[in-house]
Amino acid sequence: MERRMFLLSGAGLALAACTPVRGPTLGADGKPLPQVYRIKPQDEQLVSFRLLDAVNTLRSAKSLTPLTFDSRLNAAAATHSRDMSVQNRPWHFGSDGSSPLVRVQRAGYTGRLVGELISETYETELVTLSTWMAQPDTRAVIMDPSARQIGFAWYQEPGGKIWWTMVTGA
C-alpha cells in the first residue's frame, strides 16, 4: 500500500512538472501588462506612511527638512483624486474650475501652497513617486526646500485605476 502511494505521489509530481510555467501576460508591444495594484481598506494608512517615508528619505539625502502630514492638505488631495476620476482625466483643475490653490484654501489650509502632483495609473504609490522623481518639474515639488507639510490621497475605481494626488505646503 505504501509503495502504491509512493508511486502515485511520484507520478503526480512528474505530471505537475510538465505543467508550463506561466510568465507575465504580454501586451501587443511585447511588454508585460501592468498588474492591478489593489489597495485594501486595512492597508490605507500603510500606503500613506510608506509614501511619506519614501519622500522623507529622498529629502534627507539632500539634507532637506522632512515633511509631515497635514489633515487639510490630505483632504484637498482626496477631493481632487475623486474629482479627477469623475472627470476621467488627470489635470490640475477641478470639475468646478477650482485650482490647487483654491482647493487647499477650501480645506482650511492657511499656509502657502508649494505644489500639486497628480497621476492616473494602476501602479503603486512608490512607482508613482519614482515617476514623479524622474521628471525635473515634479521632482522640484517634492524636493522644494521650503516645503514643510504634505497631503497625499487617492481614489481607486472598481476596475483598479488609481488617481493619485500629492500636495505640498509651507
PDB file of C-alpha atoms in Angstrom:
ATOM      1  CA  MET A   1       0.000   0.000   0.000  1.00  0.00           C
ATOM      2  CA  GLU A   2       2.808   2.396   0.895  1.00  0.00           C
ATOM      3  CA  ARG A   3       4.527   1.569  -2.374  1.00  0.00           C
ATOM      4  CA  ARG A   4       1.404   2.461  -4.375  1.00  0.00           C
ATOM      5  CA  MET A   5       1.046   5.782  -2.551  1.00  0.00           C
ATOM      6  CA  PHE A   6       4.706   6.499  -3.203  1.00  0.00           C
ATOM      7  CA  LEU A   7       4.323   5.696  -6.927  1.00  0.00           C
ATOM      8  CA  LEU A   8       1.120   7.737  -7.230  1.00  0.00           C
ATOM      9  CA  SER A   9       2.750  10.687  -5.479  1.00  0.00           C
ATOM     10  CA  GLY A  10       5.770  10.397  -7.762  1.00  0.00           C
ATOM     11  CA  ALA A  11       3.536  10.257 -10.852  1.00  0.00           C
ATOM     12  CA  GLY A  12       1.617  13.306  -9.632  1.00  0.00           C
ATOM     13  CA  LEU A  13       4.824  15.267  -9.146  1.00  0.00           C
ATOM     14  CA  ALA A  14       6.070  14.230 -12.581  1.00  0.00           C
ATOM     15  CA  LEU A  15       2.826  15.447 -14.177  1.00  0.00           C
ATOM     16  CA  ALA A  16       2.959  18.699 -12.228  1.00  0.00           C
ATOM     17  CA  ALA A  17       6.459  19.284 -13.559  1.00  0.00           C
ATOM     18  CA  CYS A  18       5.073  19.057 -17.084  1.00  0.00           C
ATOM     19  CA  THR A  19       2.705  21.962 -16.483  1.00  0.00           C
ATOM     20  CA  PRO A  20       4.035  25.009 -18.328  1.00  0.00           C
ATOM     21  CA  VAL A  21       5.221  27.878 -16.157  1.00  0.00           C
ATOM     22  CA  ARG A  22       3.172  30.970 -16.907  1.00  0.00           C
ATOM     23  CA  GLY A  23       5.046  34.202 -17.273  1.00  0.00           C
ATOM     24  CA  PRO A  24       3.502  37.652 -17.248  1.00  0.00           C
ATOM     25  CA  THR A  25       0.749  38.424 -19.736  1.00  0.00           C
ATOM     26  CA  LEU A  26       2.207  40.413 -22.618  1.00  0.00           C
ATOM     27  CA  GLY A  27       0.610  43.322 -24.428  1.00  0.00           C
ATOM     28  CA  ALA A  28       0.621  43.988 -28.191  1.00  0.00           C
ATOM     29  CA  ASP A  29       4.003  45.702 -27.811  1.00  0.00           C
ATOM     30  CA  GLY A  30       5.534  42.569 -26.281  1.00  0.00           C
ATOM     31  CA  LYS A  31       5.944  44.209 -22.868  1.00  0.00           C
ATOM     32  CA  PRO A  32       4.357  42.790 -19.718  1.00  0.00           C
ATOM     33  CA  LEU A  33       0.945  44.236 -18.935  1.00  0.00           C
ATOM     34  CA  PRO A  34       0.812  46.023 -15.592  1.00  0.00           C
ATOM     35  CA  GLN A  35      -0.694  44.198 -12.662  1.00  0.00           C
ATOM     36  CA  VAL A  36      -3.574  45.936 -10.956  1.00  0.00           C
ATOM     37  CA  TYR A  37      -2.486  47.210  -7.545  1.00  0.00           C
ATOM     38  CA  ARG A  38      -5.451  46.856  -5.212  1.00  0.00           C
ATOM     39  CA  ILE A  39      -5.454  48.957  -2.054  1.00  0.00           C
ATOM     40  CA  LYS A  40      -7.394  47.230   0.700  1.00  0.00           C
ATOM     41  CA  PRO A  41      -9.107  49.400   3.338  1.00  0.00           C
ATOM     42  CA  GLN A  42      -6.888  47.946   6.072  1.00  0.00           C
ATOM     43  CA  ASP A  43      -3.765  48.995   4.086  1.00  0.00           C
ATOM     44  CA  GLU A  44      -4.684  52.656   3.544  1.00  0.00           C
ATOM     45  CA  GLN A  45      -2.576  54.000   6.424  1.00  0.00           C
ATOM     46  CA  LEU A  46       0.327  51.793   5.368  1.00  0.00           C
ATOM     47  CA  VAL A  47       0.202  53.191   1.818  1.00  0.00           C
ATOM     48  CA  SER A  48       0.172  56.784   3.082  1.00  0.00           C
ATOM     49  CA  PHE A  49       3.056  56.339   5.505  1.00  0.00           C
ATOM     50  CA  ARG A  50       5.083  54.298   3.017  1.00  0.00           C
ATOM     51  CA  LEU A  51       4.914  57.259   0.610  1.00  0.00           C
ATOM     52  CA  LEU A  52       5.733  59.754   3.376  1.00  0.00           C
ATOM     53  CA  ASP A  53       8.739  57.683   4.470  1.00  0.00           C
ATOM     54  CA  ALA A  54       9.982  57.444   0.883  1.00  0.00           C
ATOM     55  CA  VAL A  55       9.582  61.198   0.313  1.00  0.00           C
ATOM     56  CA  ASN A  56      11.416  61.984   3.536  1.00  0.00           C
ATOM     57  CA  THR A  57      14.209  59.543   2.677  1.00  0.00           C
ATOM     58  CA  LEU A  58      14.689  61.340  -0.657  1.00  0.00           C
ATOM     59  CA  ARG A  59      14.631  64.724   1.056  1.00  0.00           C
ATOM     60  CA  SER A  60      17.025  63.561   3.778  1.00  0.00           C
ATOM     61  CA  ALA A  61      19.566  62.517   1.156  1.00  0.00           C
ATOM     62  CA  LYS A  62      19.659  66.201   0.116  1.00  0.00           C
ATOM     63  CA  SER A  63      19.664  67.466   3.741  1.00  0.00           C
ATOM     64  CA  LEU A  64      16.125  68.842   3.393  1.00  0.00           C
ATOM     65  CA  THR A  65      13.600  69.157   6.212  1.00  0.00           C
ATOM     66  CA  PRO A  66      11.257  66.166   6.463  1.00  0.00           C
ATOM     67  CA  LEU A  67       7.596  66.703   5.608  1.00  0.00           C
ATOM     68  CA  THR A  68       4.685  65.962   7.935  1.00  0.00           C
ATOM     69  CA  PHE A  69       1.117  65.132   7.028  1.00  0.00           C
ATOM     70  CA  ASP A  70      -1.393  67.949   7.253  1.00  0.00           C
ATOM     71  CA  SER A  71      -5.025  66.837   7.516  1.00  0.00           C
ATOM     72  CA  ARG A  72      -6.237  69.815   5.473  1.00  0.00           C
ATOM     73  CA  LEU A  73      -3.814  69.052   2.637  1.00  0.00           C
ATOM     74  CA  ASN A  74      -4.848  65.384   2.835  1.00  0.00           C
ATOM     75  CA  ALA A  75      -8.490  66.475   2.477  1.00  0.00           C
ATOM     76  CA  ALA A  76      -7.710  68.676  -0.530  1.00  0.00           C
ATOM     77  CA  ALA A  77      -5.774  65.807  -2.155  1.00  0.00           C
ATOM     78  CA  ALA A  78      -8.617  63.340  -1.535  1.00  0.00           C
ATOM     79  CA  THR A  79     -11.193  65.721  -3.008  1.00  0.00           C
ATOM     80  CA  HIS A  80      -9.130  66.203  -6.133  1.00  0.00           C
ATOM     81  CA  SER A  81      -8.377  62.494  -6.620  1.00  0.00           C
ATOM     82  CA  ARG A  82     -12.092  61.695  -6.573  1.00  0.00           C
ATOM     83  CA  ASP A  83     -12.872  64.632  -8.854  1.00  0.00           C
ATOM     84  CA  MET A  84     -10.275  63.555 -11.442  1.00  0.00           C
ATOM     85  CA  SER A  85     -11.960  60.152 -11.532  1.00  0.00           C
ATOM     86  CA  VAL A  86     -15.355  61.776 -12.108  1.00  0.00           C
ATOM     87  CA  GLN A  87     -13.854  63.871 -14.920  1.00  0.00           C
ATOM     88  CA  ASN A  88     -11.910  60.849 -16.205  1.00  0.00           C
ATOM     89  CA  ARG A  89      -8.803  62.923 -16.828  1.00  0.00           C
ATOM     90  CA  PRO A  90      -5.698  63.758 -14.838  1.00  0.00           C
ATOM     91  CA  TRP A  91      -5.375  67.503 -14.639  1.00  0.00           C
ATOM     92  CA  HIS A  92      -4.954  70.198 -12.050  1.00  0.00           C
ATOM     93  CA  PHE A  93      -8.371  71.834 -12.366  1.00  0.00           C
ATOM     94  CA  GLY A  94     -11.471  70.640 -10.582  1.00  0.00           C
ATOM     95  CA  SER A  95     -14.757  69.997 -12.326  1.00  0.00           C
ATOM     96  CA  ASP A  96     -15.913  73.323 -10.850  1.00  0.00           C
ATOM     97  CA  GLY A  97     -12.875  75.118 -12.313  1.00  0.00           C
ATOM     98  CA  SER A  98     -11.014  75.171  -8.991  1.00  0.00           C
ATOM     99  CA  SER A  99      -7.234  75.357  -8.934  1.00  0.00           C
ATOM    100  CA  PRO A 100      -4.966  73.592  -6.423  1.00  0.00           C
ATOM    101  CA  LEU A 101      -4.696  76.878  -4.502  1.00  0.00           C
ATOM    102  CA  VAL A 102      -8.468  77.220  -4.203  1.00  0.00           C
ATOM    103  CA  ARG A 103      -8.834  73.575  -3.102  1.00  0.00           C
ATOM    104  CA  VAL A 104      -6.291  73.855  -0.277  1.00  0.00           C
ATOM    105  CA  GLN A 105      -7.888  77.129   0.862  1.00  0.00           C
ATOM    106  CA  ARG A 106     -11.343  75.486   0.848  1.00  0.00           C
ATOM    107  CA  ALA A 107      -9.910  72.717   3.018  1.00  0.00           C
ATOM    108  CA  GLY A 108      -8.826  75.366   5.545  1.00  0.00           C
ATOM    109  CA  TYR A 109      -5.083  75.316   4.839  1.00  0.00           C
ATOM    110  CA  THR A 110      -3.632  78.731   5.715  1.00  0.00           C
ATOM    111  CA  GLY A 111      -0.033  78.052   4.664  1.00  0.00           C
ATOM    112  CA  ARG A 112       1.468  78.587   1.239  1.00  0.00           C
ATOM    113  CA  LEU A 113       0.786  76.023  -1.474  1.00  0.00           C
ATOM    114  CA  VAL A 114       4.111  74.758  -2.823  1.00  0.00           C
ATOM    115  CA  GLY A 115       2.768  72.408  -5.476  1.00  0.00           C
ATOM    116  CA  GLU A 116       0.433  69.635  -6.528  1.00  0.00           C
ATOM    117  CA  LEU A 117       1.333  66.371  -8.238  1.00  0.00           C
ATOM    118  CA  ILE A 118      -1.201  64.085  -9.881  1.00  0.00           C
ATOM    119  CA  SER A 119      -1.182  60.724 -11.606  1.00  0.00           C
ATOM    120  CA  GLU A 120      -3.572  58.271 -13.224  1.00  0.00           C
ATOM    121  CA  THR A 121      -2.218  54.733 -13.011  1.00  0.00           C
ATOM    122  CA  TYR A 122      -2.680  51.124 -11.933  1.00  0.00           C
ATOM    123  CA  GLU A 123       0.696  51.171 -10.145  1.00  0.00           C
ATOM    124  CA  THR A 124       1.811  51.516  -6.551  1.00  0.00           C
ATOM    125  CA  GLU A 125       2.453  54.720  -4.657  1.00  0.00           C
ATOM    126  CA  LEU A 126       6.209  54.046  -4.778  1.00  0.00           C
ATOM    127  CA  VAL A 127       6.215  53.516  -8.553  1.00  0.00           C
ATOM    128  CA  THR A 128       4.208  56.735  -8.868  1.00  0.00           C
ATOM    129  CA  LEU A 129       6.703  58.577  -6.645  1.00  0.00           C
ATOM    130  CA  SER A 130       9.550  57.218  -8.754  1.00  0.00           C
ATOM    131  CA  THR A 131       7.844  58.514 -11.899  1.00  0.00           C
ATOM    132  CA  TRP A 132       7.409  61.944 -10.303  1.00  0.00           C
ATOM    133  CA  MET A 133      11.076  61.963  -9.274  1.00  0.00           C
ATOM    134  CA  ALA A 134      12.145  61.160 -12.845  1.00  0.00           C
ATOM    135  CA  GLN A 135      10.821  64.493 -14.162  1.00  0.00           C
ATOM    136  CA  PRO A 136      12.530  67.780 -13.200  1.00  0.00           C
ATOM    137  CA  ASP A 137       9.300  69.777 -12.734  1.00  0.00           C
ATOM    138  CA  THR A 138       7.580  67.237 -10.490  1.00  0.00           C
ATOM    139  CA  ARG A 139      10.807  66.390  -8.641  1.00  0.00           C
ATOM    140  CA  ALA A 140      11.112  70.114  -7.820  1.00  0.00           C
ATOM    141  CA  VAL A 141       7.769  70.000  -5.962  1.00  0.00           C
ATOM    142  CA  ILE A 142       8.890  67.027  -3.842  1.00  0.00           C
ATOM    143  CA  MET A 143      12.341  68.450  -3.177  1.00  0.00           C
ATOM    144  CA  ASP A 144      11.360  72.096  -2.668  1.00  0.00           C
ATOM    145  CA  PRO A 145      13.392  73.275   0.367  1.00  0.00           C
ATOM    146  CA  SER A 146      10.538  75.481   1.602  1.00  0.00           C
ATOM    147  CA  ALA A 147       8.004  72.621   1.849  1.00  0.00           C
ATOM    148  CA  ARG A 148       7.073  71.534   5.382  1.00  0.00           C
ATOM    149  CA  GLN A 149       3.713  69.753   5.022  1.00  0.00           C
ATOM    150  CA  ILE A 150       2.298  67.169   2.675  1.00  0.00           C
ATOM    151  CA  GLY A 151      -1.140  65.966   1.729  1.00  0.00           C
ATOM    152  CA  PHE A 152      -1.491  62.648  -0.037  1.00  0.00           C
ATOM    153  CA  ALA A 153      -4.568  60.764  -1.158  1.00  0.00           C
ATOM    154  CA  TRP A 154      -6.002  58.634  -3.910  1.00  0.00           C
ATOM    155  CA  TYR A 155      -9.209  57.307  -5.310  1.00  0.00           C
ATOM    156  CA  GLN A 156      -9.305  53.765  -6.677  1.00  0.00           C
ATOM    157  CA  GLU A 157     -12.024  52.923  -9.184  1.00  0.00           C
ATOM    158  CA  PRO A 158     -13.707  49.500  -9.111  1.00  0.00           C
ATOM    159  CA  GLY A 159     -11.665  48.477 -12.196  1.00  0.00           C
ATOM    160  CA  GLY A 160      -8.441  49.216 -10.319  1.00  0.00           C
ATOM    161  CA  LYS A 161      -7.366  52.555 -11.801  1.00  0.00           C
ATOM    162  CA  ILE A 162      -5.891  54.828  -9.138  1.00  0.00           C
ATOM    163  CA  TRP A 163      -5.976  58.601  -9.203  1.00  0.00           C
ATOM    164  CA  TRP A 164      -3.112  59.869  -7.007  1.00  0.00           C
ATOM    165  CA  THR A 165      -2.773  63.409  -5.681  1.00  0.00           C
ATOM    166  CA  MET A 166       0.055  64.829  -3.594  1.00  0.00           C
ATOM    167  CA  VAL A 167       0.032  68.419  -2.333  1.00  0.00           C
ATOM    168  CA  THR A 168       2.894  70.166  -0.563  1.00  0.00           C
ATOM    169  CA  GLY A 169       2.740  73.314   1.515  1.00  0.00           C
ATOM    170  CA  ALA A 170       4.917  75.668   3.530  1.00  0.00           C
TER     171      ALA A 170
END
